[in-house]
Amino acid sequence: MHKAINILLILLAFSLMANAQHPNLILTQQAVKEIRGSLGKYPLLDQTVENYQNKLKQALETDILVPVPKDPGGGYTHEKHKQNGKELYMAGILFQLTGDKVYVDFAHRMLKQYAALYPTLPLHPERKSNNPGKLFWQGLNESVWLVQVSQAYDCIYDALSAKERAYLEEHLFHPMVQFFTEENVRNFDIVHNHGTWCVAGVGMISYVMGDLKMVEKCLYSTRLDGSGGFMAQLEQLFSPDGYYTEGPYYQRYAMMPFILFAEAIQNNQPEKYIYQFRDGVIAKASNAILQLTYTNGRFFPINDALKEKTYLTQEMICNVDIAYSRFGHANGLLSIAEKHGEVLIAKAGLEVAKAVAEGKSQPFDWQSIELKDGANGDEGGIGILRAGSATDQLCILMKYAGQGMGHGHFDKLSISMFDNNQEILQDYGAARFLNTVQKEGGRYLPENKTWAKQTIAHNTLVVDGTSNFDGNLRVAQQQHADCFFFETDKMNSQVMSAKDHHAYPGVKMQRTIAMLQDSEMQKPIIVDLFRVKSDMEHQYDVPFYYQGHLIATNFEYKAYKDLRKTMGSDNGYQHLWLEAEAIPEQGSAQFTWLNDSRFYTITTITDANTQLLMGRIGANDPNFNLRNEPCLIVRQPKAGNHLFASVIEPHGVFDPTSEYTAQSSSKIKGIEVISDTDDATIVRITSQQGKHFLLMVANDKAEKNALHSVDTPKQTYQWTGPFKVEIENMGLTH
Amino acid sequence: MHKAINILLILLAFSLMANAQHPNLILTQQAVKEIRGSLGKYPLLDQTVENYQNKLKQALETDILVPVPKDPGGGYTHEKHKQNGKELYMAGILFQLTGDKVYVDFAHRMLKQYAALYPTLPLHPERKSNNPGKLFWQGLNESVWLVQVSQAYDCIYDALSAKERAYLEEHLFHPMVQFFTEENVRNFDIVHNHGTWCVAGVGMISYVMGDLKMVEKCLYSTRLDGSGGFMAQLEQLFSPDGYYTEGPYYQRYAMMPFILFAEAIQNNQPEKYIYQFRDGVIAKASNAILQLTYTNGRFFPINDALKEKTYLTQEMICNVDIAYSRFGHANGLLSIAEKHGEVLIAKAGLEVAKAVAEGKSQPFDWQSIELKDGANGDEGGIGILRAGSATDQLCILMKYAGQGMGHGHFDKLSISMFDNNQEILQDYGAARFLNTVQKEGGRYLPENKTWAKQTIAHNTLVVDGTSNFDGNLRVAQQQHADCFFFETDKMNSQVMSAKDHHAYPGVKMQRTIAMLQDSEMQKPIIVDLFRVKSDMEHQYDVPFYYQGHLIATNFEYKAYKDLRKTMGSDNGYQHLWLEAEAIPEQGSAQFTWLNDSRFYTITTITDANTQLLMGRIGANDPNFNLRNEPCLIVRQPKAGNHLFASVIEPHGVFDPTSEYTAQSSSKIKGIEVISDTDDATIVRITSQQGKHFLLMVANDKAEKNALHSVDTPKQTYQWTGPFKVEIENMGLTH
């Protein structure tokens, strides 16, 4: 950097320091005025303040305890320091809103105790090697603490004397910054969500302390060269669509430091135009993470993910409120804020509370959307098709993204399906009981590797009983699947298609998922065409992890009713009990289950070699770490090229309250292949009432103007573009 | 009956006929006036009317179809006639409320079609032999239809000409009455819930037609001697506490004809004082059925029961609203009515809607309560202990009732436990998929007999791997268990104890369940003392069907991780997979699971012979009819007298939204027997913090003034009354 500019920046920094006002991180002086004037008007705001007051009331009445760090996550000292961080934050906020010095006194006394303790601390006795902390076993928790406490300090800053501030900064905040930027610099400069928390915490406390030079390190790495730091993280961790490569579970968590630090930058250095950076990537990420939920609020549990997480978490309160305020006041966000029952105490939260009180709330706008993966958006992605309102939405997701680093699962082209506010075809998620000491201290369980990450644990093709890339992360991380086409222009026929040529050497996979609506069907049906090509013969398995209770099959099977064995010995198969198996007749096999108040049927093409296996998760699980849930596996024991063609169909109603059950059987009679070549695939789906639906899909050229022509002995089919859906003319007039 | 009185009654009947006004069954002329004047004022009322209007709008726009009966339950003609019945009812109501003739026209046209069809009908082709119908496969459904349609006819009565009425009565209602009272008289005169529906339907249409003589048959049987009919049903089917011997599932269903017909009698013949009959048994039954729910609204699923049933069913709308209006305006009923979102269109519903609008709603008052079984209240009963508010209530039920006829299960002294709005220790309920054609036509499944009714399917003692009474209904029906004591006066120590000496010849069982609250415990703990006496040696099994995910045990076990066998070959054991077994050390075995947001631990005494088995339901179930849920079985392989002593303890919190988990381990260290004699049992429970709780329970004399004295080498324990709870003085001052 040129010397003169450098000096200019330093002068600018000093001038900013001189003018610095507090608070100005997330909550600003101006917002404090407006919020004070709004109390009693907007229920969401009042509820939040009341909630803080109630929580702090108890804290104010009991002794402040700042214990010497000892326990890992879930243990006493860990939870106590977490709680202290939250209480400091709430005390700071409440002081600003009420002017009551009791909150300053509380926060100051607690911070002094931290200042007395912190310089004496070695690394945490239970530290994790790759990111140690001092107050906490993980540096990660320490960063989170600092993100909160910097806001508290910002709020009480003006109420402390210069001497009091100097003591806290000298003994607590500077040493903490030093710890992060020197001793633990690897995690500070890393382009990873741990790094984001780290730079956010350090950056925010540095704004409060007026250390803009340190803020620059947070933005551009300690080397100041942009090789790490917040800007590099914004560049590399999100795709241009705002998709975070590890998946929704970690994106949810990462959004908090991203959006809070961005807000602090915007409030303190608007000249950075942080929200405009990279074509507004923060806004895109903020929207993407909400699009990665289903209507029940749960994040799609792809990769390592705990299914319990919903958009009700603390991170999503920040995300939704700031998104509303900064990115265009989308009223669909308000319905989520209503469910939060709480707002961020800042200008953003005030705007949300006001808008909700004014009745502006609308249902969140869940869309059919493709989110491309990779820093340049050229590493595949996630495709999501949806139909129906927020109260009863059919949704199917296909994953054709990159590996997603260490938390990624080996599940190229896997699908998950949701309907009626339930999970219908599940992604298992992670094998982990969060913070539950008896389950490996709350960490990922051994079965996360032996089961949850394996390909067979997912609704996708398994070749020869092995996992994608042989389960090798290093190899997998270098590859990704690719979108072939993603077309959602027509409401009644939304289709996506993706390909992967790397997961299994010598095997080319293409999966096409169509969501088709017809008046004869109660809800849209899903057509699933999984095309496999190989010069060698392989065993191909396609599992469907249906959720619910098996109701009926149209095929005979052999049930292992009094002696049960596993399906295999490794790659995840060792965790599956074989409950039954069948060699169905050629034609269409049907499998119907009940989930909540609706029935679902998979209709799948069977040939002379097809085998059907019914399995249940839970074998080789002596510690009872897995959920014992069922699956149907469609197996082609020995094939080179093969097309798995299935229809997944929601139907009927099961209403025990009014004792009403209807349409518990499928409306589909069968599915057959008309043609399947490298150029195109055509299948015919026949309803019980004799209607024929034709789905024609391109396999080679997906361009909108590409002409496709397929000759069959009976007929020539012609169409332009990646796909066509047609009601077949059987000599009748439609 | 004396002839003069007879003539008097006939005269009275004629005079009533002359004065008869319509409607006057459930909805009355007076109520119509009041409801008309209340529209637009009370949301629950308006919602109900709007709901009816919306439903009928569609019906009015489409052709009326009255198909020739053909299908069984769940099939088209079955569902269509059900729907027609509902539409007739709603049309009648809406005509009264709006005066709009379009509703009369609709109902009249439909009734004429029924009148044209009915006389031509033979018995239903899919009829059930024991209670056939004509419109429906079961006479039961036909009665239900008539209960609805009689109200519809009552509502449009005055709008039809005498000739129109004569046609309907001659071709539809009289033949129907004739069918019930002549062809199908066995089901009319039977003392059974089918009979109640039958007499209610016939009685209600007879009131409308002014046939009071027929009403008398409904009240006192066709023989008019009280050997059957409504009054006999009220006498015999309920205990003096209002408990219906088949259990809550059938009581829920039976309440509708009981309460609707009673209401019709009250409106038409107040001189019968029906609500005062038998010390107000209808009011007691109406309260009992609500006390037989848990806070999540679900009925306790003892005996044959589908767990999905809640107090939201149509029957409970009638029950709650009429109970509010007739039995003292208890505001706790209003919170249930709010959840209904709908009221009965009658004076009762109007009162409910008004009271809710006036903000009178309060939480329903769930109580610790004993409901005695048997017509005279001397055949055991159901004991229910509860603690905590409706938002987080701990509840445990013990079943020491009679068999409950054909739908009864063989589960003397079984318990079920609920907490945190969840089922914690489950009663399996019935094996049945209601109305689901593919599952045996929606009827009870074969596994209902081979599994669900068997003793091993319940949380109670199984002797020598056999069921109570060897599964013989006829024998079982002649016996019942007995209450020993039921004491809920003290909030912190509620205790119930029951005995059975019949279920297993030569084996005497006593189970004592205590719900104890102490400041050291987060929630009350349950102490479970199951005392068995026999001169012979037996195998004793006590299963706990815990719901949730196993978290940890304090004992080593052998897991059958890759080969699984059944636990036995008959009496239900053939349906249990053996997942693991253990021979624990002597002392206290602990078993912890996670259910929703809370942990639970069973701590049970183990001696040198104790075996622990971990099992899962689902073996020998080739049609996948059973739910694959787990259990822990405490086994004493060879014992004469034995005391199973356990503590069941809710603890901790699992909150994935805020990533907070605490107290995932038990606060109980162990449990030990101080003394166990025919006079009394004393156990000591020790907390992790070293506190000792003593529970002393009488085994022989339960009188309040009975003195008990137990000598042990160390100490003499003395108390008066059935039990005593004490914090043991260990030389410390408490």
Short mmCIF file of C-alpha atoms in Angstrom, two decimals, chain B residues 337-646:
data_model
loop_
_atom_site.label_atom_id
_atom_site.label_comp_id
_atom_site.label_asym_id
_atom_site.label_seq_id
_atom_site.Cartn_x
_atom_site.Cartn_y
_atom_site.Cartn_z
CA ALA B 337 -63.63 -25.83 22.99
CA GLU B 338 -61.14 -23.24 21.76
CA LYS B 339 -58.99 -26.04 20.37
CA HIS B 340 -62.07 -27.50 18.66
CA GLY B 341 -62.42 -24.23 16.78
CA GLU B 342 -66.05 -25.24 16.43
CA VAL B 343 -69.15 -25.59 18.55
CA LEU B 344 -72.29 -27.69 18.53
CA ILE B 345 -75.01 -25.60 16.88
CA ALA B 346 -77.42 -25.61 19.81
CA LYS B 347 -77.96 -23.73 23.03
CA ALA B 348 -74.93 -25.51 24.50
CA GLY B 349 -72.62 -24.40 21.71
CA LEU B 350 -73.95 -20.87 21.86
CA GLU B 351 -73.14 -20.66 25.55
CA VAL B 352 -69.64 -21.98 24.90
CA ALA B 353 -68.98 -19.57 22.05
CA LYS B 354 -70.22 -16.67 24.12
CA ALA B 355 -68.17 -17.60 27.18
CA VAL B 356 -65.02 -18.03 25.10
CA ALA B 357 -65.63 -14.65 23.47
CA GLU B 358 -65.99 -13.17 26.93
CA GLY B 359 -62.53 -14.46 27.83
CA LYS B 360 -63.72 -16.94 30.42
CA SER B 361 -61.56 -19.77 29.12
CA GLN B 362 -59.26 -21.47 31.62
CA PRO B 363 -56.93 -24.45 31.32
CA PHE B 364 -58.77 -27.74 31.69
CA ASP B 365 -58.50 -29.05 35.21
CA TRP B 366 -56.68 -32.36 34.86
CA GLN B 367 -56.69 -34.07 38.22
CA SER B 368 -55.18 -36.98 40.05
CA ILE B 369 -58.20 -39.20 40.03
CA GLU B 370 -59.34 -42.74 40.52
CA LEU B 371 -62.13 -44.04 38.31
CA LYS B 372 -63.66 -47.18 39.68
CA ASP B 373 -64.79 -49.86 37.25
CA GLY B 374 -67.87 -52.08 37.35
CA ALA B 375 -71.58 -51.30 37.41
CA ASN B 376 -71.37 -51.11 41.19
CA GLY B 377 -67.93 -49.54 41.31
CA ASP B 378 -66.43 -52.57 42.98
CA GLU B 379 -64.41 -54.06 40.14
CA GLY B 380 -61.10 -52.27 40.52
CA GLY B 381 -60.47 -49.23 38.38
CA ILE B 382 -58.01 -46.85 36.79
CA GLY B 383 -55.71 -44.75 38.97
CA ILE B 384 -54.18 -41.58 37.57
CA LEU B 385 -51.55 -39.47 39.35
CA ARG B 386 -50.56 -36.09 37.96
CA ALA B 387 -48.24 -33.25 38.87
CA GLY B 388 -47.55 -29.99 37.12
CA SER B 389 -49.48 -27.60 34.93
CA ALA B 390 -51.15 -28.36 31.63
CA THR B 391 -48.04 -27.16 29.79
CA ASP B 392 -45.69 -29.65 31.43
CA GLN B 393 -47.49 -32.35 33.33
CA LEU B 394 -46.08 -35.58 34.67
CA CYS B 395 -48.78 -38.25 34.65
CA ILE B 396 -48.81 -41.93 35.46
CA LEU B 397 -51.70 -44.30 35.09
CA MET B 398 -52.20 -47.75 36.58
CA LYS B 399 -54.82 -50.11 35.27
CA TYR B 400 -56.41 -52.39 37.83
CA ALA B 401 -59.85 -52.56 36.26
CA GLY B 402 -61.97 -55.39 34.98
CA GLN B 403 -61.20 -57.02 31.64
CA GLY B 404 -63.36 -54.62 29.62
CA MET B 405 -65.05 -57.21 27.42
CA GLY B 406 -63.79 -58.19 23.96
CA HIS B 407 -61.72 -55.08 23.48
CA GLY B 408 -59.93 -55.52 26.81
CA HIS B 409 -56.23 -56.29 27.05
CA PHE B 410 -54.61 -58.81 29.40
CA ASP B 411 -52.63 -56.27 31.37
CA LYS B 412 -53.51 -56.28 35.04
CA LEU B 413 -51.53 -53.69 37.01
CA SER B 414 -49.94 -52.20 33.91
CA ILE B 415 -48.72 -48.62 33.95
CA SER B 416 -48.31 -45.89 31.33
CA MET B 417 -46.39 -42.69 31.87
CA PHE B 418 -46.59 -39.29 30.21
CA ASP B 419 -44.55 -36.14 30.63
CA ASN B 420 -43.71 -32.94 28.77
CA ASN B 421 -46.70 -33.53 26.46
CA GLN B 422 -45.20 -36.83 25.31
CA GLU B 423 -45.80 -40.51 25.88
CA ILE B 424 -42.84 -41.76 27.94
CA LEU B 425 -43.75 -45.34 28.86
CA GLN B 426 -46.26 -46.45 26.29
CA ASP B 427 -49.26 -48.67 26.19
CA TYR B 428 -49.06 -50.07 22.66
CA GLY B 429 -52.77 -49.62 22.04
CA ALA B 430 -54.35 -51.62 19.24
CA ALA B 431 -52.77 -53.10 16.13
CA ARG B 432 -54.99 -51.54 13.53
CA PHE B 433 -54.89 -49.00 10.72
CA LEU B 434 -58.29 -47.39 10.86
CA ASN B 435 -60.23 -47.57 7.60
CA THR B 436 -57.12 -48.48 5.65
CA VAL B 437 -58.32 -50.99 3.10
CA GLN B 438 -54.95 -52.67 2.52
CA LYS B 439 -54.58 -53.43 6.22
CA GLU B 440 -57.28 -56.09 6.55
CA GLY B 441 -59.95 -53.67 5.41
CA GLY B 442 -59.17 -51.34 8.29
CA ARG B 443 -60.24 -53.90 10.88
CA TYR B 444 -58.21 -55.11 13.83
CA LEU B 445 -55.13 -56.88 12.52
CA PRO B 446 -54.18 -60.43 13.46
CA GLU B 447 -51.33 -58.94 15.52
CA ASN B 448 -53.89 -57.26 17.74
CA LYS B 449 -54.53 -60.67 19.22
CA THR B 450 -51.06 -62.16 18.94
CA TRP B 451 -49.31 -59.04 20.19
CA ALA B 452 -51.29 -56.03 21.38
CA LYS B 453 -53.62 -57.86 23.77
CA GLN B 454 -50.92 -60.06 25.29
CA THR B 455 -49.51 -59.26 28.70
CA ILE B 456 -45.91 -58.93 27.45
CA ALA B 457 -47.02 -56.02 25.26
CA HIS B 458 -47.64 -54.00 28.43
CA ASN B 459 -45.68 -52.44 31.26
CA THR B 460 -46.60 -55.11 33.78
CA LEU B 461 -45.55 -58.46 35.18
CA VAL B 462 -45.48 -61.51 32.92
CA VAL B 463 -45.26 -64.85 34.71
CA ASP B 464 -43.55 -67.76 32.96
CA GLY B 465 -43.89 -66.06 29.59
CA THR B 466 -47.68 -66.42 29.55
CA SER B 467 -50.48 -63.90 29.51
CA ASN B 468 -52.97 -63.10 32.29
CA PHE B 469 -55.68 -65.76 32.47
CA ASP B 470 -53.79 -67.59 29.72
CA GLY B 471 -55.36 -65.09 27.37
CA ASN B 472 -58.83 -66.52 27.98
CA LEU B 473 -61.40 -63.75 27.70
CA ARG B 474 -64.24 -65.69 29.28
CA VAL B 475 -62.23 -66.38 32.41
CA ALA B 476 -60.74 -62.89 32.50
CA GLN B 477 -64.15 -61.27 32.20
CA GLN B 478 -65.16 -62.82 35.52
CA GLN B 479 -62.28 -61.27 37.44
CA HIS B 480 -60.86 -57.88 38.18
CA ALA B 481 -57.98 -56.40 40.12
CA ASP B 482 -58.59 -54.30 43.24
CA CYS B 483 -57.54 -50.98 44.52
CA PHE B 484 -55.54 -51.29 47.73
CA PHE B 485 -55.27 -47.56 48.33
CA PHE B 486 -55.29 -44.35 46.34
CA GLU B 487 -54.01 -41.29 48.20
CA THR B 488 -53.54 -37.95 46.54
CA ASP B 489 -54.13 -35.54 49.40
CA LYS B 490 -50.49 -34.52 49.70
CA MET B 491 -49.18 -32.69 46.64
CA ASN B 492 -45.61 -33.92 47.17
CA SER B 493 -46.39 -37.57 47.72
CA GLN B 494 -49.22 -39.10 45.80
CA VAL B 495 -49.37 -42.88 46.07
CA MET B 496 -51.60 -45.59 44.67
CA SER B 497 -51.45 -49.31 45.24
CA ALA B 498 -53.43 -52.16 43.70
CA LYS B 499 -53.54 -55.92 43.92
CA ASP B 500 -54.43 -58.83 41.71
CA HIS B 501 -54.69 -62.46 42.80
CA HIS B 502 -56.44 -63.93 39.78
CA ALA B 503 -54.50 -63.18 36.61
CA TYR B 504 -51.94 -65.89 37.35
CA PRO B 505 -53.13 -68.83 39.46
CA GLY B 506 -51.07 -69.14 42.61
CA VAL B 507 -49.40 -65.77 42.12
CA LYS B 508 -50.31 -62.69 44.13
CA MET B 509 -49.33 -59.33 42.73
CA GLN B 510 -49.29 -55.92 44.35
CA ARG B 511 -48.05 -52.81 42.59
CA THR B 512 -47.48 -49.51 44.35
CA ILE B 513 -46.81 -46.37 42.36
CA ALA B 514 -45.62 -43.27 44.17
CA MET B 515 -45.12 -39.85 42.65
CA LEU B 516 -42.71 -38.00 44.92
CA GLN B 517 -41.59 -34.41 44.68
CA ASP B 518 -38.45 -33.10 46.34
CA SER B 519 -36.57 -29.85 45.90
CA GLU B 520 -33.45 -31.74 44.87
CA MET B 521 -35.29 -33.25 41.91
CA GLN B 522 -36.20 -31.29 38.80
CA LYS B 523 -39.57 -32.98 38.50
CA PRO B 524 -41.34 -35.54 40.66
CA ILE B 525 -39.91 -39.04 40.50
CA ILE B 526 -41.98 -42.20 40.16
CA VAL B 527 -41.28 -45.06 42.54
CA ASP B 528 -42.56 -48.39 41.26
CA LEU B 529 -42.74 -51.28 43.72
CA PHE B 530 -44.01 -54.49 42.13
CA ARG B 531 -44.38 -57.19 44.74
CA VAL B 532 -44.98 -60.79 43.69
CA LYS B 533 -45.74 -63.72 45.93
CA SER B 534 -45.91 -67.38 44.99
CA ASP B 535 -45.16 -70.70 46.65
CA MET B 536 -43.79 -71.94 43.36
CA GLU B 537 -40.82 -70.65 41.41
CA HIS B 538 -41.53 -68.75 38.22
CA GLN B 539 -39.91 -66.59 35.59
CA TYR B 540 -40.95 -62.99 36.21
CA ASP B 541 -40.60 -60.34 33.48
CA VAL B 542 -41.41 -56.65 33.94
CA PRO B 543 -41.07 -54.70 30.68
CA PHE B 544 -40.78 -50.95 30.27
CA TYR B 545 -41.82 -49.80 26.82
CA TYR B 546 -39.81 -46.62 26.88
CA GLN B 547 -40.40 -44.15 24.05
CA GLY B 548 -37.38 -42.34 22.73
CA HIS B 549 -33.73 -43.01 22.04
CA LEU B 550 -31.45 -44.98 24.35
CA ILE B 551 -28.70 -42.72 25.64
CA ALA B 552 -26.75 -44.74 28.20
CA THR B 553 -26.76 -47.63 30.65
CA ASN B 554 -24.62 -48.08 33.74
CA PHE B 555 -24.28 -51.80 32.98
CA GLU B 556 -22.41 -53.81 30.39
CA TYR B 557 -24.53 -55.75 27.96
CA LYS B 558 -24.14 -58.16 25.10
CA ALA B 559 -25.57 -56.67 21.93
CA TYR B 560 -26.85 -58.93 19.17
CA LYS B 561 -25.42 -56.62 16.65
CA ASP B 562 -25.30 -58.68 13.47
CA LEU B 563 -27.67 -61.56 14.03
CA ARG B 564 -31.01 -61.14 15.66
CA LYS B 565 -33.46 -63.63 17.09
CA THR B 566 -36.86 -63.45 18.69
CA MET B 567 -37.41 -63.51 22.45
CA GLY B 568 -39.77 -66.44 22.35
CA SER B 569 -42.27 -68.32 20.29
CA ASP B 570 -45.67 -67.43 21.69
CA ASN B 571 -47.84 -65.22 23.92
CA GLY B 572 -46.45 -62.13 22.21
CA TYR B 573 -42.76 -62.93 22.82
CA GLN B 574 -42.54 -64.09 19.21
CA HIS B 575 -43.01 -60.45 18.17
CA LEU B 576 -40.03 -59.17 20.16
CA TRP B 577 -36.51 -59.07 18.73
CA LEU B 578 -33.83 -59.60 21.37
CA GLU B 579 -31.42 -56.74 20.76
CA ALA B 580 -29.19 -57.11 23.79
CA GLU B 581 -29.04 -58.77 27.17
CA ALA B 582 -27.17 -58.21 30.38
CA ILE B 583 -26.44 -59.77 33.73
CA PRO B 584 -25.89 -56.59 35.71
CA GLU B 585 -23.93 -56.32 38.91
CA GLN B 586 -25.88 -56.38 42.14
CA GLY B 587 -27.09 -52.98 43.18
CA SER B 588 -28.93 -50.53 40.99
CA ALA B 589 -29.01 -50.73 37.20
CA GLN B 590 -29.65 -47.50 35.33
CA PHE B 591 -31.04 -47.01 31.86
CA THR B 592 -31.33 -43.52 30.36
CA TRP B 593 -33.20 -42.42 27.24
CA LEU B 594 -34.03 -39.19 25.50
CA ASN B 595 -37.58 -38.24 24.59
CA ASP B 596 -38.10 -34.93 22.84
CA SER B 597 -36.48 -32.28 25.04
CA ARG B 598 -35.99 -34.30 28.22
CA PHE B 599 -34.04 -37.27 29.55
CA TYR B 600 -35.51 -40.16 31.56
CA THR B 601 -33.80 -42.77 33.68
CA ILE B 602 -35.08 -46.02 35.12
CA THR B 603 -33.08 -47.07 38.15
CA THR B 604 -33.96 -50.61 39.20
CA ILE B 605 -32.72 -52.90 41.95
CA THR B 606 -30.67 -55.82 40.71
CA ASP B 607 -29.77 -58.93 42.65
CA ALA B 608 -27.54 -61.88 41.84
CA ASN B 609 -30.16 -63.33 39.50
CA THR B 610 -31.45 -60.28 37.70
CA GLN B 611 -31.26 -60.28 33.90
CA LEU B 612 -31.92 -57.28 31.72
CA LEU B 613 -33.17 -57.68 28.16
CA MET B 614 -33.37 -55.01 25.53
CA GLY B 615 -35.96 -55.72 22.88
CA ARG B 616 -37.76 -54.28 19.94
CA ILE B 617 -41.24 -54.98 18.62
CA GLY B 618 -41.48 -56.28 15.06
CA ALA B 619 -40.50 -59.94 14.83
CA ASN B 620 -42.84 -62.42 13.13
CA ASP B 621 -44.58 -59.55 11.47
CA PRO B 622 -44.34 -60.37 7.76
CA ASN B 623 -46.94 -57.79 6.80
CA PHE B 624 -45.21 -54.99 8.69
CA ASN B 625 -48.26 -54.37 10.83
CA LEU B 626 -46.42 -53.44 14.02
CA ARG B 627 -44.53 -50.35 15.10
CA ASN B 628 -40.86 -51.18 15.75
CA GLU B 629 -40.53 -49.68 19.20
CA PRO B 630 -38.14 -50.66 21.98
CA CYS B 631 -38.37 -51.98 25.50
CA LEU B 632 -36.27 -52.83 28.51
CA ILE B 633 -37.29 -56.01 30.33
CA VAL B 634 -36.26 -56.66 33.92
CA ARG B 635 -36.23 -60.43 34.37
CA GLN B 636 -36.08 -62.58 37.46
CA PRO B 637 -35.54 -66.01 35.91
CA LYS B 638 -36.50 -68.14 38.89
CA ALA B 639 -38.18 -66.74 41.94
CA GLY B 640 -41.10 -67.34 44.26
CA ASN B 641 -41.50 -64.11 46.16
CA HIS B 642 -39.88 -61.08 44.60
CA LEU B 643 -39.94 -57.31 44.80
CA PHE B 644 -39.19 -55.31 41.66
CA ALA B 645 -38.26 -51.84 42.89
CA SER B 646 -37.56 -49.08 40.41
#
